[in-house]
Amino acid sequence: MAAELGPRAMFVAGGTDLFPKLKRRQFEVDSLIGLDFLPRAIRNGSDECVIDAGVTLAHASHDPHLNERFSGYAEAAGHVSSPPLRNAGTIGGNLCVDTRCNYYDMTYEWRKAAGFCLKKDGDICLVAPSSPRCWAVSSSDTAPMAIALGGVVTLVGASGERELPVTALYRDDGDRYMAKQPDEVVTGLRLRRSPNTRSAYVKLRRRGSIDFPIAGAAVAVELDGDRVESCRIVLSAVASYPLEAKAAEEFLKGRRLQEDVIREAAEIASRPAKPLDNADLSHFWRKRMVRVVVEQALARASDQQPGLDG
Amino acid sequence: MYANAVFTLSNKDVNQLHREALRDVERVVLTLDVNGEARQLLVPSHKTLLEVLREDMQLTGTKHGCELGECGTCTVLIDGKPQLSCLLLPIQLQGRAITTIEGMANGSDLHPLQVAFAELGAAQCGYCTPGILLAARSLLEENPRPARDEIREALAGNLCRCTGYTKILQAVELAADRLR
Ligand SMILES: Cc1cc2nc3c(=O)[nH]c(=O)nc-3n(C[C@H](O)[C@H](O)[C@H](O)COP(=O)(O)OP(=O)(O)OC[C@H]3O[C@@H](n4cnc5c(N)ncnc54)[C@H](O)[C@@H]3O)c2cc1C
Ligand code: SF4
Ligand code: FES
Ligand code: FES
């Protein structure tokens, strides 16, 4: 159906991202294809968990199994937007949530007054006018955590079904940010862990009750005794896709999660993050805070102290 | 729902019908379960639940705020859980139980939350109150003895611009005591 209707049709799950954007005319569509038919179950195995794309964020954040075994993921789902929005918003919609930018997330009239930009109706980027691309920010809370937990999504489209690691779902482009085909629906997310995996998500935002992240750190650490066997650190809201801090992951391998090591790893993790002046609060401060959220997430994963937004 | 297609007149208004006919707006017949009553309606398919409640059903207790999911004043209960009516399409809600503030009292008997809010002065201008009462009712049904932080969390999506949050928290606690 989506393939037949073409670019003037969009999928809608909970509508909590799409409907405000339709009202601001950030998208103009002829048809909406409701995804209410998607299943809404969480299937738990001991080391694996499959979450249907139609599961609401509220359901995922309260699920006892997820809280016990994939606590970082349940935490990230519980930190998206606000309680009534989480009762409608889905985990599939959160993986596909649009990238954000102060110049783009305005009503049509405001955008017209400020001058349209590349992402919608215009031909330059207002944040980086000399750049040929859009730098809108990936703002999903659960996507970085899904990547840290080795997540794989199932996609179903006109040309059949396939699986894709969550890392490969995104492109480094604020405008065309999804790497999947437009007619492909995310139907489920599979997360994996070993018995020694610990995970945590720490999010920074202006109002703890509702706002999008302005920096976030998703970490999943696999311990061998008291040493890190492997680890994944993925940052939210600092690039056009969930940014993996590979150098910090390498640095942590074989080390103990103690205070000085965590501090150094967080410093290394924050280096590749280059927030631009297109989200809430100053981008200099956001850059400085990346180190802090990574430090808190690692400390949380090693069970030492609670995080910023908890 | 689009900025260029907002109809604020009542659907009985001839001008509006005329304009909608000219715009070739798609209409649908829906049956909605609102406050325990099955209601059949003919509405443009793009209208939000907030617009349908207020304009087509004259249930104006549900308030119209930011329209963008940020303020919570349009909160209704869908199958007992708070959701934002400004971001819901009625076409997706057939067969679900919709509760608005008009469905909170039992005849002329106010719900204990309403009584507590009135007694403690937990409503100032009252604009956020319908949404907050419904979110609080959903909380107390699930958790009859909420701690203050749990009340705060449950009401985190409902902003009060008069900022009388302390009274609101106290009123929810008082109602919870009386309901036990
Ligand atoms: C006030 C406010 C605050 C918010 N705060 C946050 C926040 O802090 N963090 C955050 O991450 N998000 C936030 N959001 C955005 C949104 O609520 C969430 O991202 C939510 O998870 C989106 O899910 P949904 O089901 O409502 O998606 P929808 O709005 O239905 O869809 C979002 C996008 O994904 C596509 N889509 C949806 N489901 C699928 C699928 N299964 N397959 C393919 N494409 C699909 C849609 O076509 C659309 O482009 C906020 C929104 C508001 C209004
Ligand atoms: S980053 Fe540039 S092109 Fe992208 S939405 Fe913002 S102003 Fe527009
Ligand atoms: S009017 Fe719906 S959240 Fe503000
Ligand atoms: S009482 Fe006025 S907005 Fe809450």
XYZ file of C-alpha atoms and ligand atoms in Angstrom:
559
model
C 0.000 0.000 0.000
C 2.773 2.443 0.970
C 4.660 1.543 -2.210
C 1.534 2.287 -4.279
C 0.744 5.592 -2.568
C 4.342 6.838 -2.884
C 5.919 9.833 -1.128
C 2.595 11.596 -0.390
C 1.736 8.882 2.157
C 3.243 8.289 5.596
C 2.956 5.665 8.286
C 1.553 6.635 11.638
C 1.870 4.592 14.828
C 1.219 6.590 18.020
C 1.255 9.874 16.083
C 3.040 11.668 18.924
C 5.879 12.791 16.658
C 4.053 12.921 13.341
C 0.862 14.797 14.302
C 2.555 17.883 15.786
C 4.731 17.979 12.656
C 1.725 17.739 10.351
C 0.145 20.627 12.231
C 3.292 22.710 11.748
C 3.304 21.627 8.080
C 6.733 20.051 8.361
C 5.200 17.228 6.343
C 2.438 17.563 3.798
C 0.737 14.297 3.006
C -2.378 13.069 1.209
C -2.721 9.800 3.113
C -1.783 8.389 6.470
C -1.384 4.655 6.847
C -2.262 3.654 10.414
C -0.023 0.954 11.904
C -2.597 -0.053 14.541
C -2.508 -3.571 13.122
C 1.080 -4.110 14.337
C 1.287 -6.648 17.168
C 2.025 -5.292 20.653
C 3.769 -8.027 22.611
C 7.101 -8.383 24.376
C 8.554 -11.879 24.033
C 11.204 -12.666 26.566
C 13.921 -15.273 26.339
C 16.729 -15.592 28.844
C 19.346 -13.768 26.757
C 17.149 -12.266 24.137
C 14.024 -10.228 23.969
C 11.811 -9.426 20.988
C 9.696 -6.284 21.295
C 6.953 -5.732 18.709
C 7.123 -2.294 17.091
C 3.570 -1.492 18.254
C 4.486 -1.811 21.956
C 3.984 1.536 23.672
C 6.842 3.263 25.471
C 4.837 3.035 28.727
C 4.490 -0.742 28.332
C 8.217 -1.178 27.578
C 9.283 1.019 30.489
C 7.154 -0.949 32.983
C 7.853 -4.457 31.670
C 9.419 -6.415 34.561
C 11.646 -8.563 32.334
C 13.025 -5.568 30.452
C 13.639 -3.748 33.725
C 15.528 -6.682 35.108
C 17.576 -7.745 32.094
C 17.654 -4.798 29.722
C 17.348 -2.074 32.329
C 19.015 0.566 30.135
C 16.389 0.038 27.462
C 13.464 0.240 29.928
C 15.048 3.383 31.378
C 15.438 5.005 27.959
C 11.800 4.206 27.045
C 10.677 5.662 30.396
C 12.571 8.889 29.719
C 10.922 9.668 26.385
C 8.595 12.685 26.459
C 5.867 12.605 29.163
C 3.556 9.951 30.691
C 0.470 10.584 28.475
C 2.691 10.653 25.367
C 4.292 7.364 26.400
C 0.835 5.770 26.594
C 0.423 6.479 22.861
C 3.979 6.604 21.460
C 5.444 3.309 20.287
C 8.949 1.877 20.328
C 8.827 1.543 16.510
C 7.906 5.220 16.181
C 10.729 6.112 18.544
C 13.263 4.324 16.334
C 11.948 6.285 13.323
C 11.407 9.629 15.074
C 12.309 12.636 12.902
C 15.576 14.491 13.461
C 15.273 17.878 15.188
C 16.501 21.415 14.655
C 15.406 24.761 16.099
C 15.041 26.193 12.592
C 12.898 23.299 11.413
C 10.669 22.596 14.426
C 8.615 25.747 13.983
C 5.248 26.438 12.404
C 5.020 27.104 8.683
C 4.579 30.839 9.293
C 7.683 31.084 11.481
C 9.737 29.054 9.017
C 8.551 31.288 6.227
C 9.557 34.382 8.193
C 12.985 32.965 9.130
C 13.598 31.621 5.628
C 13.058 27.998 4.676
C 15.928 25.521 4.974
C 17.188 22.417 3.194
C 15.157 19.966 5.234
C 11.858 21.493 4.179
C 11.012 23.892 1.341
C 14.421 25.663 1.164
C 17.883 25.236 -0.281
C 20.367 26.230 2.421
C 21.125 25.120 5.949
C 20.502 27.995 8.343
C 22.781 26.503 11.018
C 25.773 25.924 8.742
C 25.077 27.982 5.595
C 28.299 26.955 3.871
C 27.511 23.267 4.256
C 25.715 21.284 1.537
C 23.901 19.066 4.044
C 21.376 19.177 6.882
C 22.685 18.835 10.439
C 19.379 18.200 12.231
C 19.901 16.141 15.373
C 18.964 12.521 15.988
C 16.841 12.800 19.147
C 15.599 9.301 19.861
C 16.221 8.086 23.391
C 15.754 4.389 22.687
C 17.754 4.118 19.436
C 21.174 4.618 21.107
C 20.240 2.085 23.787
C 19.024 -0.410 21.177
C 22.384 -0.070 19.397
C 24.325 -0.495 22.653
C 22.381 -3.714 23.298
C 23.174 -5.111 19.830
C 19.629 -4.454 18.595
C 18.367 -5.817 15.292
C 15.137 -4.637 13.665
C 12.818 -6.577 11.391
C 11.636 -4.623 8.366
C 8.712 -5.591 6.160
C 8.117 -3.861 2.824
C 6.937 -4.390 -0.720
C 10.047 -6.433 -1.483
C 9.704 -8.760 1.510
C 11.069 -9.100 5.013
C 14.651 -8.494 6.180
C 16.640 -7.918 9.332
C 18.958 -4.983 9.892
C 21.183 -4.043 12.835
C 19.852 -0.822 14.383
C 23.213 0.872 13.626
C 22.539 0.376 9.917
C 19.065 1.920 10.175
C 20.438 5.495 10.175
C 22.435 7.713 7.828
C 24.664 10.664 8.626
C 22.204 13.102 7.103
C 19.718 15.175 9.106
C 17.322 15.322 6.190
C 17.177 11.749 4.893
C 18.048 10.226 8.231
C 16.660 6.705 7.784
C 18.523 4.119 5.704
C 15.458 1.888 5.268
C 13.215 2.082 2.202
C 10.257 4.480 2.671
C 7.774 1.634 2.155
C 9.381 -0.543 4.837
C 7.678 -0.887 8.209
C 9.650 -1.691 11.346
C 7.766 -4.625 12.840
C 10.000 -5.588 15.752
C 13.226 -5.060 17.683
C 15.423 -7.842 19.050
C 17.807 -7.125 21.904
C 20.569 -9.439 23.124
C 22.549 -9.717 26.327
C 24.811 -12.118 28.169
C 24.320 -12.828 31.875
C 27.097 -10.310 32.604
C 25.684 -7.412 30.624
C 24.782 -4.253 32.486
C 23.162 -1.317 30.795
C 22.165 2.217 31.684
C 20.846 5.354 29.997
C 21.384 8.889 31.250
C 19.587 11.768 29.614
C 20.019 15.512 29.877
C 17.130 17.834 29.034
C 15.787 21.185 30.143
C 12.612 19.958 31.871
C 12.927 16.477 33.342
C 9.230 15.825 32.755
C 8.838 16.192 29.020
C 11.678 17.454 26.816
C 13.694 15.804 24.080
C 17.302 14.950 24.981
C 20.007 17.563 24.432
C 22.620 14.970 25.309
C 22.263 11.351 26.279
C 24.488 8.355 26.891
C 23.489 4.728 26.411
C 25.991 2.203 27.717
C 26.045 -1.589 27.788
C 29.003 -3.153 29.533
C 29.929 -6.800 29.571
C 31.991 -7.693 32.602
C 34.420 -10.536 33.082
C 34.825 -10.589 36.841
C 35.502 -6.960 37.657
C 37.032 -6.155 34.271
C 35.310 -4.906 31.151
C 35.250 -7.579 28.503
C 33.480 -5.427 25.956
C 31.352 -2.351 26.028
C 29.258 -0.114 23.821
C 28.717 3.581 24.375
C 26.226 5.337 22.098
C 25.381 9.036 22.330
C 22.051 10.663 21.600
C 21.360 14.191 20.390
C 24.915 15.095 19.362
C 24.843 14.139 15.658
C 22.357 13.333 12.903
C 22.479 9.668 13.911
C 23.102 7.851 17.222
C 26.867 8.316 17.582
C 28.939 5.378 18.793
C 31.983 6.326 20.883
C 34.299 3.633 19.513
C 37.587 4.972 20.922
C 36.162 4.949 24.460
C 34.852 1.411 23.966
C 38.369 0.272 22.987
C 39.906 2.158 25.896
C 37.676 0.410 28.445
C 38.437 -3.125 27.287
C 40.242 -5.095 29.981
C 40.054 -2.286 32.540
C 38.254 -2.095 35.869
C 35.264 0.257 36.045
C 36.761 2.493 38.702
C 36.391 6.215 39.086
C 39.498 7.420 37.245
C 38.993 4.952 34.394
C 35.366 6.004 34.000
C 36.372 9.660 33.968
C 38.977 9.121 31.271
C 36.640 6.939 29.173
C 33.958 9.641 29.366
C 36.468 12.270 28.259
C 37.442 10.128 25.244
C 33.776 9.392 24.449
C 32.865 13.062 24.369
C 35.558 13.999 21.797
C 33.708 12.986 18.620
C 30.499 14.739 19.755
C 30.137 18.064 17.962
C 26.789 19.590 18.881
C 25.775 22.544 16.671
C 23.756 25.591 17.634
C 20.420 24.087 16.572
C 18.978 22.516 19.745
C 17.963 23.703 23.197
C 20.569 25.478 25.388
C 24.066 26.500 24.307
C 25.990 24.048 22.157
C 29.230 24.773 24.095
C 27.545 23.672 27.285
C 25.961 20.645 25.608
C 29.401 19.575 24.394
C 30.771 19.860 27.940
C 27.841 17.896 29.323
C 28.416 14.908 27.008
C 31.334 13.899 29.172
C 29.135 14.167 32.273
C 26.292 11.997 30.953
C 28.723 9.306 29.776
C 30.454 9.365 33.153
C 27.130 9.007 34.957
C 25.904 6.228 32.672
C 29.115 4.224 33.161
C 28.972 4.803 36.900
C 25.356 3.676 36.906
C 26.193 0.558 34.921
C 28.843 -0.259 37.491
C 26.212 0.352 40.204
C 27.948 3.256 41.833
C 25.657 6.240 41.742
C 22.331 7.390 40.351
C 22.161 9.628 37.260
C 21.080 13.122 36.403
C 17.492 12.640 35.505
C 16.573 9.639 37.643
C -5.637 19.013 11.580
C -3.541 20.891 8.991
C -3.014 24.556 9.622
C -4.923 25.391 6.449
C -7.845 23.140 7.286
C -8.904 24.121 10.779
C -12.681 24.404 11.100
C -13.718 26.196 14.218
C -17.415 26.642 13.462
C -20.011 24.136 14.614
C -20.710 21.434 12.091
C -24.288 22.613 11.862
C -23.098 25.807 10.293
C -24.071 25.936 6.663
C -21.014 27.937 5.666
C -18.731 25.351 7.103
C -20.506 22.473 5.387
C -20.294 24.434 2.185
C -16.580 25.053 2.549
C -15.854 21.479 3.465
C -17.803 20.304 0.440
C -15.723 22.628 -1.736
C -12.497 21.351 -0.195
C -13.561 17.787 -0.824
C -12.919 16.841 2.788
C -13.239 13.144 3.392
C -15.843 12.373 6.040
C -16.350 9.177 7.955
C -19.111 7.681 10.057
C -17.701 6.615 13.401
C -19.048 5.042 16.551
C -17.202 6.269 19.613
C -17.647 5.056 23.160
C -17.537 8.284 25.166
C -18.199 8.139 28.911
C -19.899 4.782 28.533
C -22.283 5.920 25.828
C -22.008 4.789 22.189
C -22.184 7.877 19.954
C -22.444 7.805 16.192
C -20.928 10.743 14.333
C -20.215 11.956 10.831
C -16.896 13.811 10.991
C -14.058 14.854 8.688
C -11.452 12.112 8.995
C -8.624 14.582 9.732
C -10.271 16.068 12.839
C -8.536 15.314 16.126
C -10.387 13.772 19.053
C -10.064 17.130 20.848
C -11.851 18.895 17.982
C -14.535 16.227 17.699
C -15.236 16.242 21.451
C -15.503 20.007 21.640
C -17.046 20.889 18.290
C -19.138 17.870 17.313
C -20.134 16.540 20.727
C -20.225 19.804 22.697
C -18.085 18.207 25.418
C -16.117 21.355 26.101
C -14.704 20.228 29.456
C -11.675 18.906 27.570
C -9.506 21.970 27.103
C -7.686 23.182 24.062
C -4.103 24.251 24.826
C -0.916 23.961 22.792
C -2.336 21.422 20.307
C 1.196 19.966 20.096
C 1.378 17.438 22.914
C 3.249 19.674 25.317
C 0.774 20.993 27.882
C -1.545 18.079 28.769
C -4.694 20.137 29.228
C -6.448 18.067 26.532
C -5.845 14.805 28.470
C -8.593 12.175 28.252
C -8.544 8.528 29.320
C -8.359 5.876 26.618
C -9.151 2.475 28.136
C -8.392 4.059 31.509
C -4.961 5.484 30.571
C -4.225 9.192 30.041
C -3.592 10.217 26.453
C -3.595 13.558 24.660
C -6.731 14.166 22.624
C -5.001 16.820 20.479
C -2.800 14.059 19.015
C -5.412 11.338 18.528
C -7.543 10.654 15.482
C -11.044 9.381 16.326
C -10.844 7.004 13.379
C -8.222 5.065 15.362
C -10.344 4.924 18.513
C -13.416 2.928 17.595
C -14.040 0.224 20.177
C -11.865 1.941 22.811
C -13.361 3.433 25.974
C -12.946 7.232 25.948
C -13.444 9.051 29.266
C -13.618 12.829 29.449
C -13.974 15.089 32.480
C -17.759 15.059 31.917
C -17.659 11.343 32.767
C -15.855 11.791 36.060
C -18.736 12.619 38.408
C -21.404 10.024 39.070
C -24.576 11.982 38.314
C -24.538 14.852 40.790
C -21.990 13.110 43.041
C -18.565 14.520 42.407
C -15.604 12.158 42.279
C -13.543 12.319 45.519
C -10.705 13.896 43.510
C -13.023 16.690 42.371
C -14.178 17.250 45.959
C -10.604 17.365 47.242
C -9.541 19.788 44.498
C -12.446 22.100 45.366
C -11.863 21.902 49.115
C -8.141 22.610 48.941
C -8.325 25.218 46.206
C -6.207 23.086 43.922
C -7.666 24.823 40.881
C -6.859 28.463 40.239
C -7.917 29.453 36.719
C -8.931 25.804 36.276
C -7.675 25.391 32.732
C -5.328 22.501 33.494
C -7.728 20.925 36.013
C -9.760 18.555 33.784
C -6.580 16.955 32.432
C -4.992 16.724 35.853
C -8.106 15.186 37.440
C -8.241 12.473 34.774
C -4.507 11.713 34.994
C -4.838 11.531 38.802
C -7.859 9.253 38.559
C -5.938 6.847 36.331
C -3.053 6.888 38.820
C -5.275 6.140 41.838
C -7.011 3.296 40.022
C -3.654 1.659 39.424
C -1.914 2.683 42.621
C -4.269 3.584 45.517
C -1.384 4.634 47.800
C 0.962 6.663 45.660
C 4.000 8.338 47.198
C 4.357 12.033 46.441
C 7.034 11.348 43.832
C 4.739 8.880 42.116
C 2.009 11.524 41.946
C 4.543 14.000 40.544
C 5.620 11.491 37.912
C 2.022 10.637 36.942
C 1.193 14.334 36.500
C 4.488 15.211 34.789
C 2.799 15.662 31.423
C 0.250 18.172 32.739
C 1.451 21.740 33.052
C -0.303 24.257 35.300
C 0.430 27.817 34.198
C -0.950 29.148 37.474
C 1.739 26.881 39.013
C -0.206 25.846 42.089
C 1.403 22.425 42.088
C 1.627 21.949 45.848
C -2.146 22.151 46.335
C -2.644 19.749 43.444
C -0.325 17.180 45.043
C -2.033 17.638 48.425
C -5.487 17.232 46.885
C -4.507 13.974 45.180
C -3.169 12.710 48.515
C -6.358 13.738 50.317
C -8.557 11.993 47.743
C -6.366 8.882 47.932
C -6.851 8.820 51.730
C -10.617 9.131 51.375
C -10.832 6.471 48.677
C -9.097 3.848 50.811
C 6.103 17.235 23.746
C 6.835 16.073 23.127
C 8.003 15.607 23.720
C 8.702 14.542 23.156
N 9.842 14.116 23.777
C 10.559 13.094 23.241
C 11.753 12.646 23.868
O 12.128 13.136 24.924
N 12.471 11.658 23.278
C 12.076 11.072 22.119
O 12.774 10.172 21.648
N 10.925 11.451 21.514
C 10.154 12.439 22.044
N 8.990 12.839 21.429
C 8.612 12.249 20.141
C 7.685 11.049 20.208
O 6.732 11.180 21.241
C 8.424 9.729 20.411
O 9.585 9.684 19.625
C 7.558 8.513 20.113
O 8.250 7.348 20.435
C 7.164 8.413 18.664
O 6.398 7.226 18.510
P 4.989 7.234 17.784
O 4.504 5.837 17.781
O 4.099 8.253 18.340
O 5.475 7.669 16.309
P 4.662 8.414 15.155
O 4.504 9.847 15.473
O 3.467 7.628 14.801
O 5.743 8.246 13.977
C 7.012 8.889 14.007
C 7.709 8.632 12.658
O 8.047 7.264 12.508
C 7.370 6.659 11.427
N 6.957 5.346 11.942
C 6.270 5.102 13.100
N 6.199 3.778 13.341
C 6.846 3.174 12.313
C 7.124 1.806 12.001
N 6.726 0.816 12.794
N 7.799 1.540 10.845
C 8.217 2.546 10.028
N 8.006 3.849 10.286
C 7.323 4.164 11.414
C 6.246 7.600 11.066
O 5.964 7.542 9.688
C 6.832 8.946 11.454
O 7.688 9.403 10.432
C 8.234 13.908 21.974
C 7.056 14.369 21.389
C 6.356 15.442 21.943
C 5.098 15.906 21.300
S 20.275 21.614 10.281
Fe 20.094 23.173 8.672
S 19.011 22.173 6.965
Fe 18.793 20.870 8.775
S 16.814 21.466 9.673
Fe 18.375 22.735 10.682
S 18.551 24.613 9.460
Fe 17.431 23.094 8.251
S -3.547 20.736 23.840
Fe -2.977 18.661 23.802
S -1.163 18.662 24.954
Fe -1.595 20.789 24.815
S -5.061 26.282 37.530
Fe -4.577 27.675 35.961
S -3.390 26.441 34.626
Fe -3.578 25.205 36.342
